[in-house]
Amino acid sequence: LELEPDMIIVYYGVTDLNARLVHPDDYNGLYLRRGLIDVTPQPLPWSALYRYIRVNFFDVNYNNSFAARTIPIPGVRPCVLEIVNDEFMCTNLGMSAHDLMAANPPIYFENNMRNLVAVAQANNIQVLLSTWAYYPTESFDIPNYMAAAFRQDAIAEHNAIIREIGGGLNVPVYDLFHRMEE
């Protein structure tokens, strides 16, 4: 709000899916790596203090590598994905990734999107929502992170929520997913 935007464009991504890849008892709407992304906007957000404490008091090697920027919060059991018999399994949780996504429906994603729209509208900021587009198949002999069926099913759920919110709150939706299919 401090930036006083006229419009915001909301385009979600893989982190919104990853928030669901935790043990069902730990699924509470907080992304398991929240507050540890290496950004330093001015003024510094509260998460800077959190990062400072983690790095200086808990022996966290914090550098610019992706692994260092995505350190799990203690007490949250994230899925450790492995392919077992051609299926993505969360071997440490004893369930498939598909079953884990089903156990953790995108209720927090929907709440966050609705709250984001409500705050923007309450401050006379126009909102444009966008569905997520991705390349759904394997190509170029490089494994495609998004080719897994459990991820595609989750994206379909999230995109449906974006469309529903757009229609219900009279917010335009740019459907990148369907444009990519054309």
mmCIF file of C-alpha atoms in Angstrom:
data_model
loop_
_atom_site.group_PDB
_atom_site.id
_atom_site.type_symbol
_atom_site.label_atom_id
_atom_site.label_comp_id
_atom_site.label_asym_id
_atom_site.label_seq_id
_atom_site.Cartn_x
_atom_site.Cartn_y
_atom_site.Cartn_z
ATOM 1 C CA LEU A 1 0.000 0.000 0.000
ATOM 2 C CA GLU A 2 2.913 2.336 0.636
ATOM 3 C CA LEU A 3 3.682 2.224 -3.092
ATOM 4 C CA GLU A 4 0.173 3.516 -3.865
ATOM 5 C CA PRO A 5 -0.361 1.363 -6.958
ATOM 6 C CA ASP A 6 -3.223 2.001 -9.340
ATOM 7 C CA MET A 7 -3.349 -1.668 -10.266
ATOM 8 C CA ILE A 8 -1.896 -4.995 -9.219
ATOM 9 C CA ILE A 9 -1.558 -8.109 -11.332
ATOM 10 C CA VAL A 10 -1.700 -11.341 -9.356
ATOM 11 C CA TYR A 11 0.162 -14.277 -10.896
ATOM 12 C CA TYR A 12 0.774 -17.162 -8.529
ATOM 13 C CA GLY A 13 3.335 -19.906 -8.921
ATOM 14 C CA VAL A 14 4.909 -23.088 -7.651
ATOM 15 C CA THR A 15 5.366 -21.879 -4.080
ATOM 16 C CA ASP A 16 1.580 -21.822 -3.736
ATOM 17 C CA LEU A 17 1.582 -25.515 -4.656
ATOM 18 C CA ASN A 18 4.537 -26.350 -2.419
ATOM 19 C CA ALA A 19 2.720 -24.933 0.598
ATOM 20 C CA ARG A 20 0.401 -27.947 0.309
ATOM 21 C CA LEU A 21 3.262 -30.470 0.258
ATOM 22 C CA VAL A 22 3.517 -30.826 4.020
ATOM 23 C CA HIS A 23 2.183 -33.331 6.512
ATOM 24 C CA PRO A 24 -1.595 -32.726 6.909
ATOM 25 C CA ASP A 25 -1.129 -31.976 10.622
ATOM 26 C CA ASP A 26 1.288 -29.172 9.680
ATOM 27 C CA TYR A 27 -0.869 -27.660 6.931
ATOM 28 C CA ASN A 28 -1.874 -24.263 8.260
ATOM 29 C CA GLY A 29 -1.588 -21.854 5.361
ATOM 30 C CA LEU A 30 1.906 -20.644 6.108
ATOM 31 C CA TYR A 31 4.401 -21.506 3.432
ATOM 32 C CA LEU A 32 6.956 -23.717 5.134
ATOM 33 C CA ARG A 33 9.843 -21.500 4.020
ATOM 34 C CA ARG A 34 8.109 -18.203 4.677
ATOM 35 C CA GLY A 35 10.352 -15.345 5.686
ATOM 36 C CA LEU A 36 13.536 -16.838 4.290
ATOM 37 C CA ILE A 37 13.507 -15.484 0.756
ATOM 38 C CA ASP A 38 16.491 -13.244 0.097
ATOM 39 C CA VAL A 39 14.848 -9.900 -0.583
ATOM 40 C CA THR A 40 15.691 -6.595 1.045
ATOM 41 C CA PRO A 41 13.141 -3.938 0.016
ATOM 42 C CA GLN A 42 13.190 -0.615 1.844
ATOM 43 C CA PRO A 43 12.118 -0.403 4.577
ATOM 44 C CA LEU A 44 13.151 -3.860 5.717
ATOM 45 C CA PRO A 45 10.222 -6.195 6.409
ATOM 46 C CA TRP A 46 9.751 -8.083 9.692
ATOM 47 C CA SER A 47 11.069 -11.180 7.907
ATOM 48 C CA ALA A 48 14.537 -9.556 7.861
ATOM 49 C CA LEU A 49 14.654 -9.893 11.633
ATOM 50 C CA TYR A 50 13.555 -13.495 11.338
ATOM 51 C CA ARG A 51 16.326 -14.199 8.811
ATOM 52 C CA TYR A 52 18.875 -12.410 10.997
ATOM 53 C CA ILE A 53 17.940 -14.514 14.018
ATOM 54 C CA ARG A 54 17.992 -17.746 11.994
ATOM 55 C CA VAL A 55 21.391 -17.008 10.475
ATOM 56 C CA ASN A 56 23.103 -15.661 13.572
ATOM 57 C CA PHE A 57 21.655 -17.851 16.316
ATOM 58 C CA PHE A 58 20.772 -21.161 14.674
ATOM 59 C CA ASP A 59 23.861 -21.872 12.566
ATOM 60 C CA VAL A 60 22.092 -21.455 9.226
ATOM 61 C CA ASN A 61 24.440 -20.988 6.283
ATOM 62 C CA TYR A 62 22.584 -18.169 4.550
ATOM 63 C CA ASN A 63 23.842 -17.252 1.111
ATOM 64 C CA ASN A 64 22.228 -16.668 -2.255
ATOM 65 C CA SER A 65 21.857 -20.314 -3.228
ATOM 66 C CA PHE A 66 18.298 -21.548 -3.616
ATOM 67 C CA ALA A 67 18.792 -24.169 -0.905
ATOM 68 C CA ALA A 68 19.951 -21.548 1.577
ATOM 69 C CA ARG A 69 17.018 -19.278 0.756
ATOM 70 C CA THR A 70 14.465 -22.050 1.323
ATOM 71 C CA ILE A 71 15.238 -23.467 4.740
ATOM 72 C CA PRO A 72 12.276 -25.317 6.276
ATOM 73 C CA ILE A 73 10.803 -23.977 9.485
ATOM 74 C CA PRO A 74 11.397 -26.358 12.419
ATOM 75 C CA GLY A 75 8.409 -28.531 13.258
ATOM 76 C CA VAL A 76 7.002 -28.586 9.717
ATOM 77 C CA ARG A 77 7.324 -31.918 7.957
ATOM 78 C CA PRO A 78 7.688 -31.215 4.230
ATOM 79 C CA CYS A 79 7.267 -33.909 1.626
ATOM 80 C CA VAL A 80 10.475 -35.541 0.427
ATOM 81 C CA LEU A 81 9.580 -36.488 -3.127
ATOM 82 C CA GLU A 82 10.884 -39.677 -4.672
ATOM 83 C CA ILE A 83 9.650 -41.645 -7.651
ATOM 84 C CA VAL A 84 8.551 -45.111 -6.547
ATOM 85 C CA ASN A 85 7.044 -47.471 -9.130
ATOM 86 C CA ASP A 86 6.470 -44.532 -11.522
ATOM 87 C CA GLU A 87 4.591 -42.547 -8.869
ATOM 88 C CA PHE A 88 5.690 -39.472 -6.922
ATOM 89 C CA MET A 89 5.780 -40.487 -3.277
ATOM 90 C CA CYS A 90 6.407 -38.479 -0.133
ATOM 91 C CA THR A 91 8.491 -41.275 1.255
ATOM 92 C CA ASN A 92 9.059 -39.614 4.611
ATOM 93 C CA LEU A 93 5.298 -39.126 5.090
ATOM 94 C CA GLY A 94 4.209 -42.518 3.770
ATOM 95 C CA MET A 95 1.816 -41.215 1.118
ATOM 96 C CA SER A 96 1.746 -40.266 -2.532
ATOM 97 C CA ALA A 97 2.121 -36.630 -3.531
ATOM 98 C CA HIS A 98 -1.331 -36.816 -5.116
ATOM 99 C CA ASP A 99 -2.889 -38.068 -1.864
ATOM 100 C CA LEU A 100 -1.030 -35.396 0.101
ATOM 101 C CA MET A 101 -2.405 -32.657 -2.173
ATOM 102 C CA ALA A 102 -5.882 -34.116 -1.727
ATOM 103 C CA ALA A 103 -5.436 -34.130 2.054
ATOM 104 C CA ASN A 104 -4.372 -30.467 1.939
ATOM 105 C CA PRO A 105 -6.970 -28.718 -0.237
ATOM 106 C CA PRO A 106 -6.161 -25.184 -1.446
ATOM 107 C CA ILE A 107 -8.268 -23.443 1.223
ATOM 108 C CA TYR A 108 -5.424 -21.161 2.313
ATOM 109 C CA PHE A 109 -4.579 -20.279 -1.277
ATOM 110 C CA GLU A 110 -8.200 -19.235 -1.787
ATOM 111 C CA ASN A 111 -8.281 -17.271 1.476
ATOM 112 C CA ASN A 112 -5.057 -15.466 0.573
ATOM 113 C CA MET A 113 -6.314 -14.573 -2.904
ATOM 114 C CA ARG A 114 -9.649 -13.314 -1.556
ATOM 115 C CA ASN A 115 -7.869 -11.261 1.118
ATOM 116 C CA LEU A 116 -5.474 -9.795 -1.417
ATOM 117 C CA VAL A 117 -8.371 -8.715 -3.648
ATOM 118 C CA ALA A 118 -10.346 -7.342 -0.693
ATOM 119 C CA VAL A 119 -7.424 -5.231 0.559
ATOM 120 C CA ALA A 120 -6.742 -3.898 -2.927
ATOM 121 C CA GLN A 121 -10.394 -3.056 -3.588
ATOM 122 C CA ALA A 122 -10.782 -1.411 -0.179
ATOM 123 C CA ASN A 123 -7.919 0.884 -1.186
ATOM 124 C CA ASN A 124 -9.266 1.662 -4.683
ATOM 125 C CA ILE A 125 -6.605 -0.449 -6.379
ATOM 126 C CA GLN A 126 -7.670 -2.282 -9.513
ATOM 127 C CA VAL A 127 -6.878 -5.989 -9.602
ATOM 128 C CA LEU A 128 -6.146 -8.294 -12.514
ATOM 129 C CA LEU A 129 -5.935 -11.983 -11.642
ATOM 130 C CA SER A 130 -4.116 -14.441 -13.856
ATOM 131 C CA THR A 131 -4.204 -18.195 -14.092
ATOM 132 C CA TRP A 132 -0.881 -19.989 -14.110
ATOM 133 C CA ALA A 133 0.455 -21.279 -17.393
ATOM 134 C CA TYR A 134 3.206 -23.852 -17.671
ATOM 135 C CA TYR A 135 4.575 -26.250 -20.240
ATOM 136 C CA PRO A 136 2.916 -29.557 -19.264
ATOM 137 C CA THR A 137 5.068 -32.139 -21.044
ATOM 138 C CA GLU A 138 8.631 -33.397 -20.963
ATOM 139 C CA SER A 139 10.873 -31.889 -23.617
ATOM 140 C CA PHE A 140 14.472 -31.280 -24.608
ATOM 141 C CA ASP A 141 15.644 -34.345 -22.666
ATOM 142 C CA ILE A 142 15.367 -32.302 -19.461
ATOM 143 C CA PRO A 143 12.969 -33.457 -16.740
ATOM 144 C CA ASN A 144 10.053 -31.045 -16.482
ATOM 145 C CA TYR A 145 9.089 -30.272 -12.891
ATOM 146 C CA MET A 146 5.531 -29.480 -14.044
ATOM 147 C CA ALA A 147 4.938 -32.687 -16.012
ATOM 148 C CA ALA A 148 3.957 -34.591 -12.847
ATOM 149 C CA ALA A 149 0.218 -35.303 -12.742
ATOM 150 C CA PHE A 150 -0.130 -34.311 -9.077
ATOM 151 C CA ARG A 151 1.210 -30.826 -9.859
ATOM 152 C CA GLN A 152 -1.015 -30.429 -12.898
ATOM 153 C CA ASP A 153 -4.065 -31.454 -10.855
ATOM 154 C CA ALA A 154 -3.144 -28.922 -8.161
ATOM 155 C CA ILE A 155 -2.657 -26.177 -10.744
ATOM 156 C CA ALA A 156 -6.078 -26.975 -12.186
ATOM 157 C CA GLU A 157 -7.563 -26.524 -8.691
ATOM 158 C CA HIS A 158 -5.753 -23.233 -8.148
ATOM 159 C CA ASN A 159 -6.679 -21.922 -11.605
ATOM 160 C CA ALA A 160 -10.337 -22.807 -10.957
ATOM 161 C CA ILE A 161 -10.171 -20.787 -7.729
ATOM 162 C CA ILE A 162 -8.722 -17.801 -9.594
ATOM 163 C CA ARG A 163 -11.562 -17.972 -12.144
ATOM 164 C CA GLU A 164 -14.173 -18.340 -9.387
ATOM 165 C CA ILE A 165 -12.819 -15.385 -7.406
ATOM 166 C CA GLY A 166 -12.684 -13.279 -10.544
ATOM 167 C CA GLY A 167 -16.297 -14.023 -11.394
ATOM 168 C CA GLY A 168 -17.567 -13.711 -7.837
ATOM 169 C CA LEU A 169 -15.778 -10.477 -7.001
ATOM 170 C CA ASN A 170 -16.101 -8.869 -10.437
ATOM 171 C CA VAL A 171 -12.339 -8.913 -10.980
ATOM 172 C CA PRO A 172 -10.960 -9.476 -14.486
ATOM 173 C CA VAL A 173 -9.042 -12.711 -15.051
ATOM 174 C CA TYR A 174 -6.454 -13.137 -17.753
ATOM 175 C CA ASP A 175 -6.547 -16.848 -18.468
ATOM 176 C CA LEU A 176 -2.954 -17.576 -19.454
ATOM 177 C CA PHE A 177 -3.528 -21.291 -19.016
ATOM 178 C CA HIS A 178 -6.212 -21.463 -21.695
ATOM 179 C CA ARG A 179 -4.269 -19.102 -23.958
ATOM 180 C CA MET A 180 -1.324 -21.484 -23.817
ATOM 181 C CA GLU A 181 -3.577 -24.383 -24.827
ATOM 182 C CA GLU A 182 -4.701 -22.528 -27.959
#
